[in-house]
PDB file of C-alpha atoms and ligand atoms in Angstrom:
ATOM      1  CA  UNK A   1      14.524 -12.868 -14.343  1.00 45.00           C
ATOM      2  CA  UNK A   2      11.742  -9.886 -14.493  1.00 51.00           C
ATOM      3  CA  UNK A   3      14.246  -8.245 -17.323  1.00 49.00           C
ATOM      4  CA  UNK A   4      11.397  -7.110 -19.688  1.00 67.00           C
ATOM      5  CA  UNK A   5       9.405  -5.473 -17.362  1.00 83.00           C
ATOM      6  CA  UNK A   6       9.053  -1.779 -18.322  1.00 94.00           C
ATOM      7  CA  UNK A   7       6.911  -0.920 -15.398  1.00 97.00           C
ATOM      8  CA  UNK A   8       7.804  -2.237 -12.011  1.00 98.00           C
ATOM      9  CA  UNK A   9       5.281  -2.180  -9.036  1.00 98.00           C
ATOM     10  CA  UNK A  10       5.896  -3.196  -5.560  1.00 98.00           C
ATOM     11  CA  UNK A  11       2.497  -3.539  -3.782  1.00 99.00           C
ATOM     12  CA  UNK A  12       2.114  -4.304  -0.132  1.00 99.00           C
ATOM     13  CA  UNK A  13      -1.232  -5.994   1.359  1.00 98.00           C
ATOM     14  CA  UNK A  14      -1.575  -7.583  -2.117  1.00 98.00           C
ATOM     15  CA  UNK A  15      -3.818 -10.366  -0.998  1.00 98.00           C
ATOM     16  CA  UNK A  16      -6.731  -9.005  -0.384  1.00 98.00           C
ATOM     17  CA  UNK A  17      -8.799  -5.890  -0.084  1.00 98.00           C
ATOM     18  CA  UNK A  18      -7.581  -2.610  -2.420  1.00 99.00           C
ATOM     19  CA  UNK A  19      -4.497  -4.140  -2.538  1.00 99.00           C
ATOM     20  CA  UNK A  20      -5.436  -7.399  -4.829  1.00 98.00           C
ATOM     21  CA  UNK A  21      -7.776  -4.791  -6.766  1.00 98.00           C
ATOM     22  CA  UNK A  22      -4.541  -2.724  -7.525  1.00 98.00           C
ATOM     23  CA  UNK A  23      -2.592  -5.645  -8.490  1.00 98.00           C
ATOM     24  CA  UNK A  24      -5.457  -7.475 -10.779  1.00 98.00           C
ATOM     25  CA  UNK A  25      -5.704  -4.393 -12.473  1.00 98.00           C
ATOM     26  CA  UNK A  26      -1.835  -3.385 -13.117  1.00 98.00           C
ATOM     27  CA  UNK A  27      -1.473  -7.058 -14.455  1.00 98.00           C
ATOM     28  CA  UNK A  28       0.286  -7.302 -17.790  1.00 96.00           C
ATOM     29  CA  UNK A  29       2.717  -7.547 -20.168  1.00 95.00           C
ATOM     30  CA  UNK A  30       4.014  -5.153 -19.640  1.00 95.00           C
ATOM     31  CA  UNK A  31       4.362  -5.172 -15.631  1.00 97.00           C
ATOM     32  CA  UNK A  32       5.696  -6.718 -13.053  1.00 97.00           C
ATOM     33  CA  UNK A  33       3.841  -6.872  -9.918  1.00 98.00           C
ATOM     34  CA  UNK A  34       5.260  -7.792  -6.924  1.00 98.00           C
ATOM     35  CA  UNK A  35       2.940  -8.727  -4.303  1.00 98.00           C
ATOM     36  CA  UNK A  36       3.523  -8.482  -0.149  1.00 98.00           C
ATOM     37  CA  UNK A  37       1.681 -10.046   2.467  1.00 98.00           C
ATOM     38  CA  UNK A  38       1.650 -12.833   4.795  1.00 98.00           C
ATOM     39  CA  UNK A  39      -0.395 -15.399   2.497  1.00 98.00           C
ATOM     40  CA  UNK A  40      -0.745 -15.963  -0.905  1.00 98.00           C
ATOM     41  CA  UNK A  41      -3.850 -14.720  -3.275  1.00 98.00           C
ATOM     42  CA  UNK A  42      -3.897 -17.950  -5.944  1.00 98.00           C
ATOM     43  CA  UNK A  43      -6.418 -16.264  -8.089  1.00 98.00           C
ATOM     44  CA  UNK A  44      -4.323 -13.495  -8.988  1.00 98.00           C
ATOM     45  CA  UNK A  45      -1.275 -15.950  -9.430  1.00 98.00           C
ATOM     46  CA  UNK A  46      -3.953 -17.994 -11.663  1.00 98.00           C
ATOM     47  CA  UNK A  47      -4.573 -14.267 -13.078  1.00 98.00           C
ATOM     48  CA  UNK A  48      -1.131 -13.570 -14.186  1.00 98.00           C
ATOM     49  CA  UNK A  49      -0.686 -16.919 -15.998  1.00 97.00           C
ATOM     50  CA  UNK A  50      -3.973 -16.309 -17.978  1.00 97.00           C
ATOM     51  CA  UNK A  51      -2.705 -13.136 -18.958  1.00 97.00           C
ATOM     52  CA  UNK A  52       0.815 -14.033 -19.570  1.00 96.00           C
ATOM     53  CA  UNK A  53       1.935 -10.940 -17.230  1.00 97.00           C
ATOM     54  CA  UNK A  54       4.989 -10.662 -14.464  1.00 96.00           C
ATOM     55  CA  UNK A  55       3.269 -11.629 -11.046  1.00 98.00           C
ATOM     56  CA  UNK A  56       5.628 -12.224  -7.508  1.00 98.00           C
ATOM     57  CA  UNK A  57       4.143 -12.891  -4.597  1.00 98.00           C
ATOM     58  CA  UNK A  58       6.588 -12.088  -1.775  1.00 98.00           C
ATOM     59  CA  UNK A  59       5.440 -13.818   1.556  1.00 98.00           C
ATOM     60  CA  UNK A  60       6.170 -10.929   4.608  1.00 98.00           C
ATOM     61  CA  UNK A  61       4.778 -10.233   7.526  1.00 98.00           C
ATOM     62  CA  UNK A  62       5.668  -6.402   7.924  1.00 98.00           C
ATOM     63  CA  UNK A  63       5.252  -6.023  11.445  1.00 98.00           C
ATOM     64  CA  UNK A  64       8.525  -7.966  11.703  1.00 98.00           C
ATOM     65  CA  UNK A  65      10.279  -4.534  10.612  1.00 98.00           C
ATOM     66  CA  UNK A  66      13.783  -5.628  11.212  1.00 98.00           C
ATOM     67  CA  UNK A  67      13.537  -7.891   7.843  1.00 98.00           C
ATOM     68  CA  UNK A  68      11.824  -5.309   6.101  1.00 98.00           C
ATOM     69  CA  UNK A  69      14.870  -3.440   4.759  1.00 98.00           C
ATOM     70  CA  UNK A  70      16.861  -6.984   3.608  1.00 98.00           C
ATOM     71  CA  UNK A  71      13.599  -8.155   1.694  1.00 98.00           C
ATOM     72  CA  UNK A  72      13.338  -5.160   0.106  1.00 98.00           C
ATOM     73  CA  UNK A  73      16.973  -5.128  -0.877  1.00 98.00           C
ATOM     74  CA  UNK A  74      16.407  -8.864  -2.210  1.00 98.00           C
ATOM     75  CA  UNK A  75      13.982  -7.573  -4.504  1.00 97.00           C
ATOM     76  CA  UNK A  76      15.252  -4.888  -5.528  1.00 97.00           C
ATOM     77  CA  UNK A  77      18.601  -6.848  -6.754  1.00 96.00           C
ATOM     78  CA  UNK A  78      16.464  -9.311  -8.331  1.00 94.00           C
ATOM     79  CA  UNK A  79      15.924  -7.040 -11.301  1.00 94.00           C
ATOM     80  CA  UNK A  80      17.952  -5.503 -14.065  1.00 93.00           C
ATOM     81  CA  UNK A  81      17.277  -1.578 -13.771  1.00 93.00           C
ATOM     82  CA  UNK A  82      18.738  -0.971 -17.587  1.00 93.00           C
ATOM     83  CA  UNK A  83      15.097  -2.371 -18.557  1.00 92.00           C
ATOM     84  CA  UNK A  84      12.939  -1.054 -16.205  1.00 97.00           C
ATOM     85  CA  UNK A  85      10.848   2.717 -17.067  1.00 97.00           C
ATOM     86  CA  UNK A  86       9.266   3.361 -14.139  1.00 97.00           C
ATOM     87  CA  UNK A  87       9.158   1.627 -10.686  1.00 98.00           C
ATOM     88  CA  UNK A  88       6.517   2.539  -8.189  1.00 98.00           C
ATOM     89  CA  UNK A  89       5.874   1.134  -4.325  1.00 98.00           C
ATOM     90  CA  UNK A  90       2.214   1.776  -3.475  1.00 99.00           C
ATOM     91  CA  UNK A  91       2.123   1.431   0.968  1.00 99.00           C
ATOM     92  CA  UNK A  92      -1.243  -0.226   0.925  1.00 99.00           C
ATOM     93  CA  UNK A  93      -1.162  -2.919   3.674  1.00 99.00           C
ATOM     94  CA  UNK A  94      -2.565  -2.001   7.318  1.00 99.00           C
ATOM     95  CA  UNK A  95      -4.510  -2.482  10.006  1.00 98.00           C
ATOM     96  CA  UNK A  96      -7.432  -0.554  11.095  1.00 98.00           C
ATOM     97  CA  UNK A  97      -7.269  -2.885  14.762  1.00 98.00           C
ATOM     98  CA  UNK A  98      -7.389  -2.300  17.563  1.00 98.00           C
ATOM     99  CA  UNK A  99     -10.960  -0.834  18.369  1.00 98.00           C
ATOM    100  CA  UNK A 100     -10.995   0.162  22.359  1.00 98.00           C
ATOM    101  CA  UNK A 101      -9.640   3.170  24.455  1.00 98.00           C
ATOM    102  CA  UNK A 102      -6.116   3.330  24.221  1.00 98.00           C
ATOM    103  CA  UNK A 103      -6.552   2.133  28.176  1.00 98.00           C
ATOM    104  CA  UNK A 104      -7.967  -1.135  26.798  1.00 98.00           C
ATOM    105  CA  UNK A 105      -5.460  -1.563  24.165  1.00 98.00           C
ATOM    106  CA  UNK A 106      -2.485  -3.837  25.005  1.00 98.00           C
ATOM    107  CA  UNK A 107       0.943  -2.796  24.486  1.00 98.00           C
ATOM    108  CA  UNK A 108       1.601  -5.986  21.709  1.00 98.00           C
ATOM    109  CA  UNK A 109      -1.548  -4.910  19.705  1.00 98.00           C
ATOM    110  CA  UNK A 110      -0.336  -0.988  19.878  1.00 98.00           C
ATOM    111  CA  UNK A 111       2.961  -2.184  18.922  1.00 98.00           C
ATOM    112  CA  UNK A 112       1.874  -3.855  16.208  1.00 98.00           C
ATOM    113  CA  UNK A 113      -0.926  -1.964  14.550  1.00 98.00           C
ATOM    114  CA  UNK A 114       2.018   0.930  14.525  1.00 99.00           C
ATOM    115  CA  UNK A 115       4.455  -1.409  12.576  1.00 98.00           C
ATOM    116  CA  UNK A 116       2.620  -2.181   9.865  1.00 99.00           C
ATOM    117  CA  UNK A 117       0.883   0.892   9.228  1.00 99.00           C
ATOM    118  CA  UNK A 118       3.940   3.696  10.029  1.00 99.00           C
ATOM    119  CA  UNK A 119       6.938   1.959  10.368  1.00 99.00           C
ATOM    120  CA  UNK A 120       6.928  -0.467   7.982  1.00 99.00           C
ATOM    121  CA  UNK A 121       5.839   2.372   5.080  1.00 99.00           C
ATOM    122  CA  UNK A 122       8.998   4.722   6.446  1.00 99.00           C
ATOM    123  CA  UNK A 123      11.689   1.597   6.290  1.00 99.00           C
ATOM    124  CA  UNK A 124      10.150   0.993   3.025  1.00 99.00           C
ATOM    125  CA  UNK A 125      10.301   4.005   1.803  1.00 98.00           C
ATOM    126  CA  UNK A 126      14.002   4.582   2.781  1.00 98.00           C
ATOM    127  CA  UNK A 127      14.991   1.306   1.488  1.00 98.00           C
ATOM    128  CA  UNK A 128      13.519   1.399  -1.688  1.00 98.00           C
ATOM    129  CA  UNK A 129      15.515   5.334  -2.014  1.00 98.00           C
ATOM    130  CA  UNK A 130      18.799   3.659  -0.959  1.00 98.00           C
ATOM    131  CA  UNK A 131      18.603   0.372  -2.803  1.00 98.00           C
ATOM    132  CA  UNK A 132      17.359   2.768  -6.453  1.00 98.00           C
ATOM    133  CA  UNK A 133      19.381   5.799  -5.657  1.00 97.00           C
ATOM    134  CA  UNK A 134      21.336   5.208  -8.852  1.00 95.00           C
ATOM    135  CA  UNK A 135      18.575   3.606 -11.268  1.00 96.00           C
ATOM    136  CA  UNK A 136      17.955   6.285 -13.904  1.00 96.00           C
ATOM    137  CA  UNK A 137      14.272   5.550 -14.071  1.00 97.00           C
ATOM    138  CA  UNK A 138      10.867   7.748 -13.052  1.00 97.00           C
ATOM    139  CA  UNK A 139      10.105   6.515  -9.317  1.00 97.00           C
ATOM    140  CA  UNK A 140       6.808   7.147  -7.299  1.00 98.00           C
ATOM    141  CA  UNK A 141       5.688   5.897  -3.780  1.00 98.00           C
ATOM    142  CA  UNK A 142       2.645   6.374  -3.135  1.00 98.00           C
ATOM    143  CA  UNK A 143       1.267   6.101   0.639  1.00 98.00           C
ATOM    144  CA  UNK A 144      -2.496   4.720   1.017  1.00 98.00           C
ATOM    145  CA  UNK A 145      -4.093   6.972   3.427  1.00 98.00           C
ATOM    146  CA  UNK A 146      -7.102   7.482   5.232  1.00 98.00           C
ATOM    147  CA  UNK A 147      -9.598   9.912   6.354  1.00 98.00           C
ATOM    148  CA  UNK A 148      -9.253   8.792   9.412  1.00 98.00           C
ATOM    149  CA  UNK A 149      -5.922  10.456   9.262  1.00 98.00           C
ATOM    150  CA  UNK A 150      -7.775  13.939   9.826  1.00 98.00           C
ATOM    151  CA  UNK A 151     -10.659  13.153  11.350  1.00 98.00           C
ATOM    152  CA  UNK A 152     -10.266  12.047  15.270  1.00 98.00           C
ATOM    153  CA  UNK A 153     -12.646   8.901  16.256  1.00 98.00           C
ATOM    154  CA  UNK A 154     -13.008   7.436  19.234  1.00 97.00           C
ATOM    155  CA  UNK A 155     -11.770   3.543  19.719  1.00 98.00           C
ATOM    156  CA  UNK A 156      -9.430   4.392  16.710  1.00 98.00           C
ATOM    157  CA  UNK A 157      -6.543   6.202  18.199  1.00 98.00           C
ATOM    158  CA  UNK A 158      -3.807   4.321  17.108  1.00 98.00           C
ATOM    159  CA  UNK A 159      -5.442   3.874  13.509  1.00 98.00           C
ATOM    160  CA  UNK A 160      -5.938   7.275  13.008  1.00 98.00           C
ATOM    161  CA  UNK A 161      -2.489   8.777  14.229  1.00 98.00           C
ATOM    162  CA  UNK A 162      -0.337   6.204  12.542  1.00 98.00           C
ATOM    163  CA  UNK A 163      -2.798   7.010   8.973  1.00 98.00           C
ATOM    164  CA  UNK A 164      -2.047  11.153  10.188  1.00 98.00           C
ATOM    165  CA  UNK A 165       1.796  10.435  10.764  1.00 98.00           C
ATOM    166  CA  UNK A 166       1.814   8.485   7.364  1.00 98.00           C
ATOM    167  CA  UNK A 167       0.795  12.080   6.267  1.00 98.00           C
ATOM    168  CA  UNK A 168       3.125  14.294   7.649  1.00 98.00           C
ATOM    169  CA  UNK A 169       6.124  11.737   7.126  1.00 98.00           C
ATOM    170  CA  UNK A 170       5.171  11.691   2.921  1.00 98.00           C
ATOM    171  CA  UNK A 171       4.928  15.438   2.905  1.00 98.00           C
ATOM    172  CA  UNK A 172       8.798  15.792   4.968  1.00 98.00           C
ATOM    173  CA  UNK A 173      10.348  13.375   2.340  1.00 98.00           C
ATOM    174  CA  UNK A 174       8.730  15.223  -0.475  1.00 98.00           C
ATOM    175  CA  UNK A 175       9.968  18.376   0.722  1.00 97.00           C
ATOM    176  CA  UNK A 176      13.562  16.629   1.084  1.00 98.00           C
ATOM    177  CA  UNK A 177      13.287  14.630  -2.479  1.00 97.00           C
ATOM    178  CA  UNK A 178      12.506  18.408  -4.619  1.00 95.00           C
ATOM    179  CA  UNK A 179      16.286  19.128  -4.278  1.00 93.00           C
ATOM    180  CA  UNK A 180      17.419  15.785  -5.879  1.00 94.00           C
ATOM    181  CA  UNK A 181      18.610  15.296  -9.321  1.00 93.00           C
ATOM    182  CA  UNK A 182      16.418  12.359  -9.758  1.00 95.00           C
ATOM    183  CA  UNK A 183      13.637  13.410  -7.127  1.00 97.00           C
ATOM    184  CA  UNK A 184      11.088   9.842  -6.098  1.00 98.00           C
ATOM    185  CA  UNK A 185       7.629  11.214  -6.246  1.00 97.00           C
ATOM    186  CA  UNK A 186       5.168  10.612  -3.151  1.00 97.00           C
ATOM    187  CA  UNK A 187       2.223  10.666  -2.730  1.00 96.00           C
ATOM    188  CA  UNK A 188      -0.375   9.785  -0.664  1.00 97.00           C
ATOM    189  CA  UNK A 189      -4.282   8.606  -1.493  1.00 98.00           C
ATOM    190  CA  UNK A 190      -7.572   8.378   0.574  1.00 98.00           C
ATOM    191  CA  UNK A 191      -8.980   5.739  -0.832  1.00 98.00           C
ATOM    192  CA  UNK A 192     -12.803   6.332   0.376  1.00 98.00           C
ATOM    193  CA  UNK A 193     -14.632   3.909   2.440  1.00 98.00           C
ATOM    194  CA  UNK A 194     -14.218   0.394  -0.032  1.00 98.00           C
ATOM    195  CA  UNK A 195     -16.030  -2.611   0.836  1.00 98.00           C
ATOM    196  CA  UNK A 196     -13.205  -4.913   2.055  1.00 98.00           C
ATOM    197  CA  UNK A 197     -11.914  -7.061   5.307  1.00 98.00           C
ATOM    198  CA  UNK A 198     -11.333  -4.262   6.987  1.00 98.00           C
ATOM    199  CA  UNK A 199     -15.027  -2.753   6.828  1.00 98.00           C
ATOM    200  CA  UNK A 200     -16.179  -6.087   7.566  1.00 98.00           C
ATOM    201  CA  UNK A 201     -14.181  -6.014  10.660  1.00 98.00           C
ATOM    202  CA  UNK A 202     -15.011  -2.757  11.692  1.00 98.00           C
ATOM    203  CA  UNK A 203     -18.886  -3.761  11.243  1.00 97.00           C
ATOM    204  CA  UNK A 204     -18.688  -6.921  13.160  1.00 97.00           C
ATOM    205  CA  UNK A 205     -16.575  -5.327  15.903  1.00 97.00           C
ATOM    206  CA  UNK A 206     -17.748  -4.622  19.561  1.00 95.00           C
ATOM    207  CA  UNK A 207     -16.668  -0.677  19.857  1.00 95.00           C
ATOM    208  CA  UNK A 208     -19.336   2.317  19.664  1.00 93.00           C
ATOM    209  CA  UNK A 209     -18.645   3.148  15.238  1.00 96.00           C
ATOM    210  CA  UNK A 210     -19.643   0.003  14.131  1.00 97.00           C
ATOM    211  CA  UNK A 211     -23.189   1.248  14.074  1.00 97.00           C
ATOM    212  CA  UNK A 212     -21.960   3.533  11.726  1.00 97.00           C
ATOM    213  CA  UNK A 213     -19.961   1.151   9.734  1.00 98.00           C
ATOM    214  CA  UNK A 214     -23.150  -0.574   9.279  1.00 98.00           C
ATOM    215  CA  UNK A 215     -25.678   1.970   8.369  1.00 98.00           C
ATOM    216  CA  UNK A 216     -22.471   3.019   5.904  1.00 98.00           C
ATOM    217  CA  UNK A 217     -22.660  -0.434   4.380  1.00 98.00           C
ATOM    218  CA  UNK A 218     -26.657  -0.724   4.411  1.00 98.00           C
ATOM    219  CA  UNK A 219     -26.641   2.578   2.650  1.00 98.00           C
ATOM    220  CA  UNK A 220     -24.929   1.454  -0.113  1.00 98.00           C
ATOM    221  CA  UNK A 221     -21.973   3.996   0.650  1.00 98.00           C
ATOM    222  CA  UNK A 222     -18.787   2.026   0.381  1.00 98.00           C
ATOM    223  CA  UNK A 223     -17.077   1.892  -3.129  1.00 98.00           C
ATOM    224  CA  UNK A 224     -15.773  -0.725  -4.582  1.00 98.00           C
ATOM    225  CA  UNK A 225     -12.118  -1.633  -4.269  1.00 98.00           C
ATOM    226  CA  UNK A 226     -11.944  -2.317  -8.453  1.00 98.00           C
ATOM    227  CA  UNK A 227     -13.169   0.602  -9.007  1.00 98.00           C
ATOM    228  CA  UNK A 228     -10.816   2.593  -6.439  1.00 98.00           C
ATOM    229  CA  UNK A 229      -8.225   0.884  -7.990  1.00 98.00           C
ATOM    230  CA  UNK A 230      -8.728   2.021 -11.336  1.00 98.00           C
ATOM    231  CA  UNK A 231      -8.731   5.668 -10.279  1.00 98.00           C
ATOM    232  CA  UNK A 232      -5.320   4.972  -8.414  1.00 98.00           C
ATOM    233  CA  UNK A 233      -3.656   3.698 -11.004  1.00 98.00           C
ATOM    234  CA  UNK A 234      -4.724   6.611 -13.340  1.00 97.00           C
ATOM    235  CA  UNK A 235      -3.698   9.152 -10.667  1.00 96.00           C
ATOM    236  CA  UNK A 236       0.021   7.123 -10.390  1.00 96.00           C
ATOM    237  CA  UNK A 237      -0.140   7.209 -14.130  1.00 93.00           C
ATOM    238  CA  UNK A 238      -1.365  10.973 -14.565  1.00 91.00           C
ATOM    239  CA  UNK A 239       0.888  12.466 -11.307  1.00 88.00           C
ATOM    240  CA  UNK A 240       3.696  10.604 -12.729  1.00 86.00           C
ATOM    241  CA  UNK A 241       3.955  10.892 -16.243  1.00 83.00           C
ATOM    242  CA  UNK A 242       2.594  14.717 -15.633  1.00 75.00           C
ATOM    243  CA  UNK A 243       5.074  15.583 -13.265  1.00 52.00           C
ATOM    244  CA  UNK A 244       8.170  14.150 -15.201  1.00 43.00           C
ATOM    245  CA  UNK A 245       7.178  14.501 -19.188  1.00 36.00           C
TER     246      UNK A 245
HETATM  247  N1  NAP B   1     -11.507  -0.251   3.534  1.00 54.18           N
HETATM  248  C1  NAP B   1     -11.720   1.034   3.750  1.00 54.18           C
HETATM  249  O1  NAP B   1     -12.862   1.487   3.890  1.00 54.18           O
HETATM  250  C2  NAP B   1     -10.553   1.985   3.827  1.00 54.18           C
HETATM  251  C3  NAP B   1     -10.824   3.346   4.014  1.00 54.18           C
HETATM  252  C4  NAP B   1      -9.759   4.244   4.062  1.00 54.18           C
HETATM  253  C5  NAP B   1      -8.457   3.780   3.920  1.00 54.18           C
HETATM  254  N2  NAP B   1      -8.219   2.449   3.752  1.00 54.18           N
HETATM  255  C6  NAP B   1      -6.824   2.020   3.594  1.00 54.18           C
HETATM  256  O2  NAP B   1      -6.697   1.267   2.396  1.00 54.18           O
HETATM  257  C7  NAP B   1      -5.641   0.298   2.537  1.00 54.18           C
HETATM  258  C8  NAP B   1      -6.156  -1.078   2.147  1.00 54.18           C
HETATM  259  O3  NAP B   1      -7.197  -1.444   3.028  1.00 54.18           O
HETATM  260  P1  NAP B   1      -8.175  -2.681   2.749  1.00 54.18           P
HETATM  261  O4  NAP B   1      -9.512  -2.228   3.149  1.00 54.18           O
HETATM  262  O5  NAP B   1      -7.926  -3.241   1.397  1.00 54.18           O
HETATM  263  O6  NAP B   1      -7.644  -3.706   3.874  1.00 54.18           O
HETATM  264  P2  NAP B   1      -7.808  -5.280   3.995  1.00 54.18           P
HETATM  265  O7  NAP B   1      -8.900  -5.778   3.116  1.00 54.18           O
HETATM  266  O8  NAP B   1      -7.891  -5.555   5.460  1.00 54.18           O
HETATM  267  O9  NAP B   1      -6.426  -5.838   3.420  1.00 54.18           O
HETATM  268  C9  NAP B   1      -5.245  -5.613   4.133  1.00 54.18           C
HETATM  269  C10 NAP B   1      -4.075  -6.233   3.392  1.00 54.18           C
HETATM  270  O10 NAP B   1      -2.914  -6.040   4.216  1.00 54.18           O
HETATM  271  C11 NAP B   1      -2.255  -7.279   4.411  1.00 54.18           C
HETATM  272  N3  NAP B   1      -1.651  -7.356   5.734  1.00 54.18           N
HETATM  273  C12 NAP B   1      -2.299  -7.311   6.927  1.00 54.18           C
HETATM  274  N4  NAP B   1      -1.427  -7.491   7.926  1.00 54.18           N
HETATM  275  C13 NAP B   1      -0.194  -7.658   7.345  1.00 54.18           C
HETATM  276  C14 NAP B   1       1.104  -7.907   7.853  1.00 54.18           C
HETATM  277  N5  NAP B   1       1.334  -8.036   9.158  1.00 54.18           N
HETATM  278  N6  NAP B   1       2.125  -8.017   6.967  1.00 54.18           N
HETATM  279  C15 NAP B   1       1.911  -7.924   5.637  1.00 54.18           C
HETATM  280  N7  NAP B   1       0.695  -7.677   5.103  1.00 54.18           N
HETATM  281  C16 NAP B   1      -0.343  -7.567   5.947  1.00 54.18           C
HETATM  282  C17 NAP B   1      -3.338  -8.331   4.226  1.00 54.18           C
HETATM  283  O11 NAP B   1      -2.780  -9.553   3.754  1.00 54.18           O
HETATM  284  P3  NAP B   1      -2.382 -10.817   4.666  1.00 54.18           P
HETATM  285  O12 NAP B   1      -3.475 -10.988   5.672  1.00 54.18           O
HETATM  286  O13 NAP B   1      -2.267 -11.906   3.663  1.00 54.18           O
HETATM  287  O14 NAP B   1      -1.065 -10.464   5.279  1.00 54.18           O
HETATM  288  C18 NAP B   1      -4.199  -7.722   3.139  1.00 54.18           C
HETATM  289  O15 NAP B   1      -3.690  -8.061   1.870  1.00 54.18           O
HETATM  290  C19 NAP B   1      -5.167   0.423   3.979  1.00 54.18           C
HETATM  291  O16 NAP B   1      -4.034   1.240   4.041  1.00 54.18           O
HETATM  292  C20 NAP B   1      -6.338   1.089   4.683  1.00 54.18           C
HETATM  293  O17 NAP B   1      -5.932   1.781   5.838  1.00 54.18           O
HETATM  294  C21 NAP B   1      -9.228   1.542   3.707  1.00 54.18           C
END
């Protein structure tokens, strides 16, 4: 149904946040975005129609990671490959929750903050390998990182080791995918502080950084996700035309 579609992207966290910035700006003719999270984003639905270009939204909640691997297989056999160029999954959704010493966490909000931001990015990653391995077309994933993935902060332990495992797991499969014939191409992007739901929540939260949150905010210091955006998709463009021409 997406047959014309030169330029496939699979986006998770699509609603909102970077996420909707990415897919408002890879919107076209050209494309076909397809969108993940738990609720819908009607103005970039409304978007798409204005602009004639290939939108999906694909309704998922990730931290139920035992679906993860069917609904990617779903989508994946949803289009014809013999059309498609490139194909690219950009692991954007997370959450930056919960804020408190790992003593004050509970297990359910551990359990989950880990799903969507490490597990669900590895099952999609393997999924989307196993479910292209014989498409004979340029594919990227590229892993939305943090800085919080190298710097340690306090009240953000379980944000910032699943953002620094999300690190070391893209470098491993790199290192695996240079001896394939086809190889997928990963990599991973700190997106700067952006001004989104998740800085809001980390300013309105109870926990000793959202002082500094604040004064980030006040200071005019957090980018804008549009304009992060744009810079991603030039560096998917750029690392993946670069790498492969
Ligand atoms: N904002 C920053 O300053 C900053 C800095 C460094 C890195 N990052 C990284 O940038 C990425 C985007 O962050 P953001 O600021 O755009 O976040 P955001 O505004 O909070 O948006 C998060 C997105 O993830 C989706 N999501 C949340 N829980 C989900 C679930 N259980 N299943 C499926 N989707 C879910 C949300 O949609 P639904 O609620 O509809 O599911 C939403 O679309 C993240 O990886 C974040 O760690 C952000």
């Amino acid at each position: 149904m997406h047959g014309m579609s030169k330029h496939v992207y699979i986006i998770t966290g699509a609603s909102s946040g970077l996420g909707a910035a990415l897919s408002r700006e890879l919107l076209s003719e050209e494309t076909l975005v397809l969108g993940i999270s738990r609720t819908v984003n009607k103005e970039i639905q409304q978007l798409a129609q204005d602009l004639k270009a290939n939108y999906a939204f694909i309704a998922a909640d990730l931290t139920q990671v035992e679906r993860i691997e069917a609904t990617l297989r779903e989508i994946i056999e949803s289009m014809d490959s013999s059309k498609v160029e490139t194909i690219t999954l950009i692991n954007n959704a997370a959450t930056v929750t919960p804020f408190n010493p790992i003593e004050a966490c509970s297990s359910d909000e551990i359990v989950s903050s880990i799903q969507l931001n490490l597990t669900a990015p590895i099952l999609l990653t393997s999924s989307f390998m196993k479910e292209t391995a014989n498409w004979t077309v340029k594919r990227v994933i590229v892993n939305i990182s943090s800085g919080s993935g190298q710097y340690p902060a306090s009240s953000m332990s379980v944000y910032c080791s699943s953002k620094a495992a999300l690190n070391m797991f893209t470098k491993c499969v790199a290192m695996e995918q240079k001896k394939e014939g086809n190889p997928v191409h990963l990599l991973t992007i700190d997106p700067g502080m952006m001004n989104t739901g998740m800085q809001q929540i980390a300013r309105e939260s109870d926990f000793e950084l959202a002082a500094y949150f604040r004064k980030q905010n006040e200071e005019g210091h957090l980018a804008k996700p549009e304009t992060v955006a744009r810079n991603i998709v030039l560096e998917i463009s750029r690392h993946r035309d670069g790498t492969l021409a």
